[in-house]
Amino acid sequence: MKALQIAKQGEIKQIEMEKPVPQDGEVLLKLNYVGFCGSDLNTFRGRNAMAKPEVIPGHEVGATIEALGEGVPESLKPGMNVTVNPYTNCGVCPSCKNMRYNACEHNETLGVQRDGAMREYICLPWGKIIPAEGLPPKETALVEPMSVGFHAVARAMVTEAETVMVIGCGMVGLGAVVGAASRSARVIAADIDREKLELAKQMGASYALDTTDADFHKNLREITGGNGPDVVIEAVGSPSTYRLAIDEVAFTGRVTFIGYSKSEVSFDTSLFVKKELDIRGSRNATPSDFEAVINYLKRGTCPTDRLISDVVGYENAQKAMEHWSENPGKVFRILLKAS
């Protein structure tokens, strides 16, 4: 069967593998579409220290159940449209003991620390299979990244009475916009790209602010009655946006960070104390986040065509990744048509 491998920095190529056979407790999936995410781009660029060498990328999955091993529950049946929880959990670390399996200390995500889903078939434990009946195959591959944004909203404990600013309106940030809006919060989208800001408004943001605008701070204060947002969700992962979140959040506000900064970040730590801030990290997503996104997509109101920048075959992956690397701010999601 065909698969994609990031062979080295700047090179992704097609390889051949044996088709797997499901063992006890496993499900054989036929991959339909698999999304390239930011971590895959960083691996392609040689900037992902967590990725194993010569990794098969891909953890944003739209698939069909092909076959079942022994011991798989009857609720999972061949032909079902599914997505995948791509994270592992050890069961014994502090996170797992606290039943926060998404933050397992020893997590290995598909396509990063272990080979991923950019292949024609893959076998996975049945407990990682998430039914997505009623969703088109392309949309099923969008569930995981949006779920990460939904999880950040849950971590921030957003309520309907609050104003939430989401910094960064890529796929994960848009998930946070939708997640906050679904809780009836007032949402402010912040980004440097006008197209992404327009899309954020289409997906539930009440306001859209360009962070490079000289009047950004002034405009944000006007929207929030001079107080700043109650909650800030950072979905970029740069020193400037990390600091922006702390600077702009209201006194006694909450900040949730999703993005990984590639370099150290310095803060005026007095703001942590003066504002008495609640600062939280948000990692991956939980099954309930996946379910919430699936229910949202089933409504048919998401402009999914605008979220999918390109669909490529195995032979076009190199060109697509080169284009994305050269234009990182202009791509939402590239999907591999896996079979």
CSV table of C-alpha atoms in Angstrom, one decimal:
chain,number,residue,atom,x,y,z
A,1,MET,CA,0.0,0.0,0.0
A,2,LYS,CA,1.0,3.6,-0.5
A,3,ALA,CA,2.2,5.9,2.3
A,4,LEU,CA,3.9,9.3,2.7
A,5,GLN,CA,7.1,9.8,4.6
A,6,ILE,CA,8.9,13.0,5.6
A,7,ALA,CA,12.3,11.5,4.6
A,8,LYS,CA,14.4,14.5,5.7
A,9,GLN,CA,14.1,18.3,6.0
A,10,GLY,CA,12.3,19.6,2.9
A,11,GLU,CA,11.5,16.2,1.4
A,12,ILE,CA,8.3,14.2,1.6
A,13,LYS,CA,8.0,11.2,-0.6
A,14,GLN,CA,5.8,8.2,-1.4
A,15,ILE,CA,6.8,4.8,0.0
A,16,GLU,CA,5.4,1.3,-0.1
A,17,MET,CA,4.3,-0.6,3.0
A,18,GLU,CA,2.5,-3.9,3.7
A,19,LYS,CA,-1.2,-3.6,4.4
A,20,PRO,CA,-1.7,-4.2,8.1
A,21,VAL,CA,-3.9,-6.9,9.6
A,22,PRO,CA,-6.0,-6.0,12.7
A,23,GLN,CA,-5.0,-7.8,15.9
A,24,ASP,CA,-7.1,-8.4,18.9
A,25,GLY,CA,-8.8,-5.2,20.0
A,26,GLU,CA,-7.8,-3.4,16.8
A,27,VAL,CA,-9.7,-1.8,14.0
A,28,LEU,CA,-8.5,-1.7,10.4
A,29,LEU,CA,-9.3,1.7,8.8
A,30,LYS,CA,-9.3,2.7,5.2
A,31,LEU,CA,-8.1,6.2,5.1
A,32,ASN,CA,-10.2,8.6,3.0
A,33,TYR,CA,-8.7,12.0,3.8
A,34,VAL,CA,-5.9,13.0,6.2
A,35,GLY,CA,-5.1,16.6,7.0
A,36,PHE,CA,-1.6,18.2,7.0
A,37,CYS,CA,-1.3,20.3,10.2
A,38,GLY,CA,1.2,22.8,11.5
A,39,SER,CA,3.2,20.1,13.2
A,40,ASP,CA,3.6,18.3,9.9
A,41,LEU,CA,4.8,21.6,8.3
A,42,ASN,CA,7.3,22.1,11.1
A,43,THR,CA,8.5,18.5,10.6
A,44,PHE,CA,8.9,19.2,6.9
A,45,ARG,CA,10.9,22.3,7.7
A,46,GLY,CA,13.1,20.5,10.2
A,47,ARG,CA,11.7,22.5,13.1
A,48,ASN,CA,9.8,19.8,15.1
A,49,ALA,CA,12.1,18.4,17.8
A,50,MET,CA,9.3,16.0,18.9
A,51,ALA,CA,9.0,14.2,15.5
A,52,LYS,CA,10.8,10.9,15.1
A,53,PRO,CA,13.1,10.6,12.1
A,54,GLU,CA,11.5,9.6,8.7
A,55,VAL,CA,8.1,9.8,10.2
A,56,ILE,CA,4.8,9.1,8.4
A,57,PRO,CA,2.8,12.2,9.1
A,58,GLY,CA,-0.9,12.7,9.7
A,59,HIS,CA,-3.3,12.7,12.7
A,60,GLU,CA,-6.3,14.5,11.3
A,61,VAL,CA,-8.3,11.6,10.0
A,62,GLY,CA,-11.3,10.9,8.0
A,63,ALA,CA,-11.7,7.1,7.5
A,64,THR,CA,-14.0,4.1,7.0
A,65,ILE,CA,-13.9,1.0,9.1
A,66,GLU,CA,-12.6,-1.8,6.8
A,67,ALA,CA,-12.3,-4.7,9.2
A,68,LEU,CA,-12.4,-5.6,12.9
A,69,GLY,CA,-10.1,-7.7,15.1
A,70,GLU,CA,-11.4,-9.9,17.9
A,71,GLY,CA,-12.8,-8.3,21.0
A,72,VAL,CA,-14.0,-5.1,19.3
A,73,PRO,CA,-17.4,-3.8,20.5
A,74,GLU,CA,-20.4,-4.4,18.3
A,75,SER,CA,-21.0,-0.7,18.1
A,76,LEU,CA,-18.2,-0.4,15.6
A,77,LYS,CA,-19.0,-2.0,12.3
A,78,PRO,CA,-17.4,-2.2,8.9
A,79,GLY,CA,-18.4,0.7,6.6
A,80,MET,CA,-18.8,3.2,9.4
A,81,ASN,CA,-17.5,6.7,8.8
A,82,VAL,CA,-15.1,7.6,11.7
A,83,THR,CA,-12.3,9.9,12.9
A,84,VAL,CA,-9.5,9.1,15.3
A,85,ASN,CA,-8.3,10.2,18.7
A,86,PRO,CA,-4.6,10.3,17.7
A,87,TYR,CA,-3.1,10.5,21.2
A,88,THR,CA,-1.8,7.7,23.4
A,89,ASN,CA,-2.1,7.6,27.2
A,90,CYS,CA,0.0,5.5,29.6
A,91,GLY,CA,-2.6,5.2,32.3
A,92,VAL,CA,-0.1,5.7,35.2
A,93,CYS,CA,1.3,9.3,35.0
A,94,PRO,CA,-0.3,12.1,37.1
A,95,SER,CA,-2.4,13.3,34.1
A,96,CYS,CA,-3.8,9.8,33.5
A,97,LYS,CA,-4.5,9.3,37.2
A,98,ASN,CA,-6.5,12.5,37.1
A,99,MET,CA,-8.3,11.2,34.0
A,100,ARG,CA,-6.9,14.0,31.8
A,101,TYR,CA,-5.7,11.5,29.3
A,102,ASN,CA,-5.2,14.2,26.6
A,103,ALA,CA,-2.3,15.5,28.6
A,104,CYS,CA,-0.5,12.2,29.3
A,105,GLU,CA,3.1,12.8,30.2
A,106,HIS,CA,4.2,10.1,27.8
A,107,ASN,CA,1.8,10.8,24.9
A,108,GLU,CA,2.8,9.8,21.4
A,109,THR,CA,0.7,11.5,18.8
A,110,LEU,CA,0.2,9.9,15.4
A,111,GLY,CA,2.4,11.5,12.8
A,112,VAL,CA,4.8,13.0,15.4
A,113,GLN,CA,6.4,10.6,17.9
A,114,ARG,CA,5.0,7.6,16.0
A,115,ASP,CA,4.1,6.9,12.4
A,116,GLY,CA,0.8,8.5,11.4
A,117,ALA,CA,-2.1,8.1,9.1
A,118,MET,CA,-0.9,9.3,5.7
A,119,ARG,CA,-1.3,5.9,4.1
A,120,GLU,CA,-4.0,3.8,2.6
A,121,TYR,CA,-4.7,1.7,5.7
A,122,ILE,CA,-3.9,1.8,9.4
A,123,CYS,CA,-4.7,-0.4,12.4
A,124,LEU,CA,-5.6,1.3,15.7
A,125,PRO,CA,-7.0,0.3,19.1
A,126,TRP,CA,-10.8,0.3,19.0
A,127,GLY,CA,-10.9,2.8,21.9
A,128,LYS,CA,-9.3,5.5,19.7
A,129,ILE,CA,-12.0,5.2,17.1
A,130,ILE,CA,-14.7,8.0,17.1
A,131,PRO,CA,-17.8,7.4,15.0
A,132,ALA,CA,-18.7,10.4,12.8
A,133,GLU,CA,-21.7,9.1,10.9
A,134,GLY,CA,-23.5,11.8,8.9
A,135,LEU,CA,-20.3,13.8,8.1
A,136,PRO,CA,-18.9,13.9,4.6
A,137,PRO,CA,-15.4,12.3,4.5
A,138,LYS,CA,-13.6,15.6,3.9
A,139,GLU,CA,-15.2,17.2,6.9
A,140,THR,CA,-14.4,14.3,9.1
A,141,ALA,CA,-10.7,15.1,8.6
A,142,LEU,CA,-11.4,18.6,10.1
A,143,VAL,CA,-12.7,17.3,13.4
A,144,GLU,CA,-9.4,16.9,15.3
A,145,PRO,CA,-7.9,20.4,14.8
A,146,MET,CA,-11.2,22.1,15.6
A,147,SER,CA,-11.5,19.9,18.7
A,148,VAL,CA,-8.2,21.3,20.0
A,149,GLY,CA,-9.8,24.8,19.9
A,150,PHE,CA,-12.9,23.5,21.6
A,151,HIS,CA,-10.8,22.0,24.3
A,152,ALA,CA,-9.1,25.4,25.0
A,153,VAL,CA,-12.5,26.9,25.4
A,154,ALA,CA,-13.4,24.2,28.0
A,155,ARG,CA,-10.1,24.8,29.8
A,156,ALA,CA,-10.9,28.5,29.9
A,157,MET,CA,-14.3,27.7,31.5
A,158,VAL,CA,-16.0,30.2,29.1
A,159,THR,CA,-19.5,31.3,30.0
A,160,GLU,CA,-22.2,33.2,28.2
A,161,ALA,CA,-21.6,36.4,30.2
A,162,GLU,CA,-18.0,36.8,29.0
A,163,THR,CA,-16.0,38.4,26.3
A,164,VAL,CA,-13.4,36.1,24.8
A,165,MET,CA,-10.5,37.1,22.5
A,166,VAL,CA,-9.0,34.4,20.3
A,167,ILE,CA,-5.5,35.3,19.0
A,168,GLY,CA,-4.8,33.4,15.8
A,169,CYS,CA,-7.5,32.3,13.4
A,170,GLY,CA,-6.0,29.2,11.8
A,171,MET,CA,-7.9,25.9,12.1
A,172,VAL,CA,-7.3,25.5,15.8
A,173,GLY,CA,-8.1,29.2,16.5
A,174,LEU,CA,-11.3,29.0,14.5
A,175,GLY,CA,-12.2,26.0,16.5
A,176,ALA,CA,-11.9,28.2,19.6
A,177,VAL,CA,-14.0,30.9,18.0
A,178,VAL,CA,-16.8,28.4,17.3
A,179,GLY,CA,-16.5,26.8,20.7
A,180,ALA,CA,-16.7,30.1,22.5
A,181,ALA,CA,-19.6,31.3,20.3
A,182,SER,CA,-21.4,28.0,20.9
A,183,ARG,CA,-21.4,28.9,24.6
A,184,SER,CA,-23.0,32.3,23.7
A,185,ALA,CA,-19.9,34.2,24.7
A,186,ARG,CA,-19.1,37.4,22.8
A,187,VAL,CA,-16.0,36.6,20.7
A,188,ILE,CA,-13.3,38.9,19.4
A,189,ALA,CA,-11.1,37.4,16.7
A,190,ALA,CA,-7.5,38.7,16.4
A,191,ASP,CA,-5.1,38.0,13.6
A,192,ILE,CA,-2.9,39.6,11.1
A,193,ASP,CA,-4.7,38.2,8.0
A,194,ARG,CA,-7.9,39.9,6.8
A,195,GLU,CA,-9.2,36.8,5.1
A,196,LYS,CA,-8.9,34.8,8.3
A,197,LEU,CA,-10.6,37.5,10.2
A,198,GLU,CA,-13.5,37.6,7.8
A,199,LEU,CA,-13.9,33.8,8.1
A,200,ALA,CA,-13.8,34.1,11.9
A,201,LYS,CA,-16.7,36.5,11.8
A,202,GLN,CA,-18.6,34.1,9.5
A,203,MET,CA,-18.0,31.3,12.1
A,204,GLY,CA,-19.2,33.2,15.1
A,205,ALA,CA,-16.9,36.1,16.1
A,206,SER,CA,-18.7,39.4,16.8
A,207,TYR,CA,-15.6,41.5,16.2
A,208,ALA,CA,-12.4,41.1,14.1
A,209,LEU,CA,-9.2,43.0,15.0
A,210,ASP,CA,-5.9,43.2,13.1
A,211,THR,CA,-3.2,42.9,15.7
A,212,THR,CA,-0.8,44.9,13.5
A,213,ASP,CA,-3.2,47.9,13.5
A,214,ALA,CA,-1.8,50.9,15.4
A,215,ASP,CA,-5.2,51.3,17.1
A,216,PHE,CA,-5.5,47.6,18.1
A,217,HIS,CA,-5.3,48.3,21.9
A,218,LYS,CA,-7.6,51.3,21.6
A,219,ASN,CA,-10.2,49.4,19.6
A,220,LEU,CA,-10.1,46.4,21.9
A,221,ARG,CA,-10.6,48.6,24.9
A,222,GLU,CA,-13.6,50.3,23.2
A,223,ILE,CA,-15.2,46.9,22.5
A,224,THR,CA,-14.7,45.8,26.1
A,225,GLY,CA,-15.7,49.0,27.9
A,226,GLY,CA,-12.2,49.8,28.8
A,227,ASN,CA,-11.6,46.5,30.7
A,228,GLY,CA,-10.1,44.1,28.2
A,229,PRO,CA,-11.5,40.7,27.5
A,230,ASP,CA,-12.5,38.3,30.3
A,231,VAL,CA,-10.7,35.4,28.6
A,232,VAL,CA,-7.9,35.3,26.0
A,233,ILE,CA,-7.1,32.1,24.1
A,234,GLU,CA,-3.7,32.2,22.4
A,235,ALA,CA,-3.6,29.9,19.3
A,236,VAL,CA,-0.4,31.1,17.5
A,237,GLY,CA,2.6,30.2,19.6
A,238,SER,CA,4.9,33.2,19.3
A,239,PRO,CA,6.6,35.4,22.0
A,240,SER,CA,4.6,38.4,20.8
A,241,THR,CA,1.2,36.8,21.0
A,242,TYR,CA,2.1,35.2,24.4
A,243,ARG,CA,2.8,38.6,25.7
A,244,LEU,CA,-0.2,40.2,24.0
A,245,ALA,CA,-2.5,37.8,25.8
A,246,ILE,CA,-1.1,38.7,29.2
A,247,ASP,CA,-1.1,42.5,28.4
A,248,GLU,CA,-4.6,42.7,27.1
A,249,VAL,CA,-6.6,40.3,29.3
A,250,ALA,CA,-8.8,42.0,31.9
A,251,PHE,CA,-7.9,42.1,35.6
A,252,THR,CA,-8.8,38.7,37.2
A,253,GLY,CA,-9.1,37.3,33.7
A,254,ARG,CA,-8.2,34.0,32.3
A,255,VAL,CA,-5.6,33.1,29.7
A,256,THR,CA,-5.4,29.8,27.9
A,257,PHE,CA,-2.3,29.0,25.8
A,258,ILE,CA,-2.5,26.4,23.0
A,259,GLY,CA,0.4,27.4,20.8
A,260,TYR,CA,4.0,26.2,21.3
A,261,SER,CA,6.5,29.1,21.2
A,262,LYS,CA,9.6,28.0,19.3
A,263,SER,CA,11.7,30.4,21.4
A,264,GLU,CA,11.8,31.6,25.0
A,265,VAL,CA,9.2,34.2,26.1
A,266,SER,CA,9.9,37.0,28.6
A,267,PHE,CA,7.0,38.5,30.6
A,268,ASP,CA,6.4,41.4,32.9
A,269,THR,CA,5.5,39.0,35.6
A,270,SER,CA,4.0,41.8,37.8
A,271,LEU,CA,0.9,41.5,35.6
A,272,PHE,CA,0.4,37.9,36.7
A,273,VAL,CA,0.1,39.2,40.3
A,274,LYS,CA,-1.5,42.6,39.8
A,275,LYS,CA,-4.2,41.2,37.6
A,276,GLU,CA,-4.5,38.0,39.7
A,277,LEU,CA,-4.6,36.0,36.5
A,278,ASP,CA,-5.6,32.4,35.9
A,279,ILE,CA,-3.1,31.0,33.3
A,280,ARG,CA,-3.7,27.6,31.8
A,281,GLY,CA,-2.2,25.4,29.2
A,282,SER,CA,-4.4,23.5,26.8
A,283,ARG,CA,-3.2,20.3,25.2
A,284,ASN,CA,-4.8,18.1,22.5
A,285,ALA,CA,-8.5,17.3,23.0
A,286,THR,CA,-10.9,14.9,24.8
A,287,PRO,CA,-13.5,12.6,23.3
A,288,SER,CA,-16.2,15.1,24.5
A,289,ASP,CA,-14.5,17.8,22.4
A,290,PHE,CA,-14.5,15.6,19.4
A,291,GLU,CA,-18.2,14.9,19.9
A,292,ALA,CA,-19.0,18.6,20.2
A,293,VAL,CA,-17.2,19.4,17.0
A,294,ILE,CA,-18.9,16.5,15.1
A,295,ASN,CA,-22.3,17.8,16.3
A,296,TYR,CA,-21.4,21.4,15.2
A,297,LEU,CA,-20.3,20.2,11.7
A,298,LYS,CA,-23.5,18.2,11.3
A,299,ARG,CA,-25.5,21.4,11.5
A,300,GLY,CA,-24.1,22.3,8.0
A,301,THR,CA,-23.4,25.9,8.9
A,302,CYS,CA,-19.6,25.6,8.8
A,303,PRO,CA,-18.0,27.0,5.6
A,304,THR,CA,-15.9,23.9,5.2
A,305,ASP,CA,-15.0,24.7,1.6
A,306,ARG,CA,-13.1,27.7,2.7
A,307,LEU,CA,-11.3,25.7,5.4
A,308,ILE,CA,-9.9,23.2,2.8
A,309,SER,CA,-7.2,25.1,0.9
A,310,ASP,CA,-6.2,22.1,-1.3
A,311,VAL,CA,-6.7,18.4,-1.8
A,312,VAL,CA,-3.7,16.5,-3.1
A,313,GLY,CA,-2.6,13.0,-4.0
A,314,TYR,CA,0.5,11.2,-2.9
A,315,GLU,CA,2.4,12.4,-6.0
A,316,ASN,CA,1.6,16.1,-5.3
A,317,ALA,CA,2.5,16.2,-1.6
A,318,GLN,CA,6.0,17.6,-2.1
A,319,LYS,CA,4.8,20.5,-4.2
A,320,ALA,CA,1.9,21.2,-1.8
A,321,MET,CA,4.2,21.3,1.2
A,322,GLU,CA,6.7,23.5,-0.5
A,323,HIS,CA,3.9,25.9,-1.4
A,324,TRP,CA,2.7,25.9,2.3
A,325,SER,CA,6.2,26.4,3.6
A,326,GLU,CA,6.6,29.5,1.4
A,327,ASN,CA,3.1,30.8,2.2
A,328,PRO,CA,2.4,29.7,5.8
A,329,GLY,CA,-0.2,32.3,6.6
A,330,LYS,CA,-2.3,31.6,3.5
A,331,VAL,CA,-3.2,28.0,4.1
A,332,PHE,CA,-5.9,26.6,6.4
A,333,ARG,CA,-5.8,22.9,5.6
A,334,ILE,CA,-4.3,20.7,2.9
A,335,LEU,CA,-5.9,17.3,2.7
A,336,LEU,CA,-4.3,14.1,1.4
A,337,LYS,CA,-6.7,12.0,-0.6
A,338,ALA,CA,-5.4,8.8,0.9
A,339,SER,CA,-7.4,6.3,-1.2
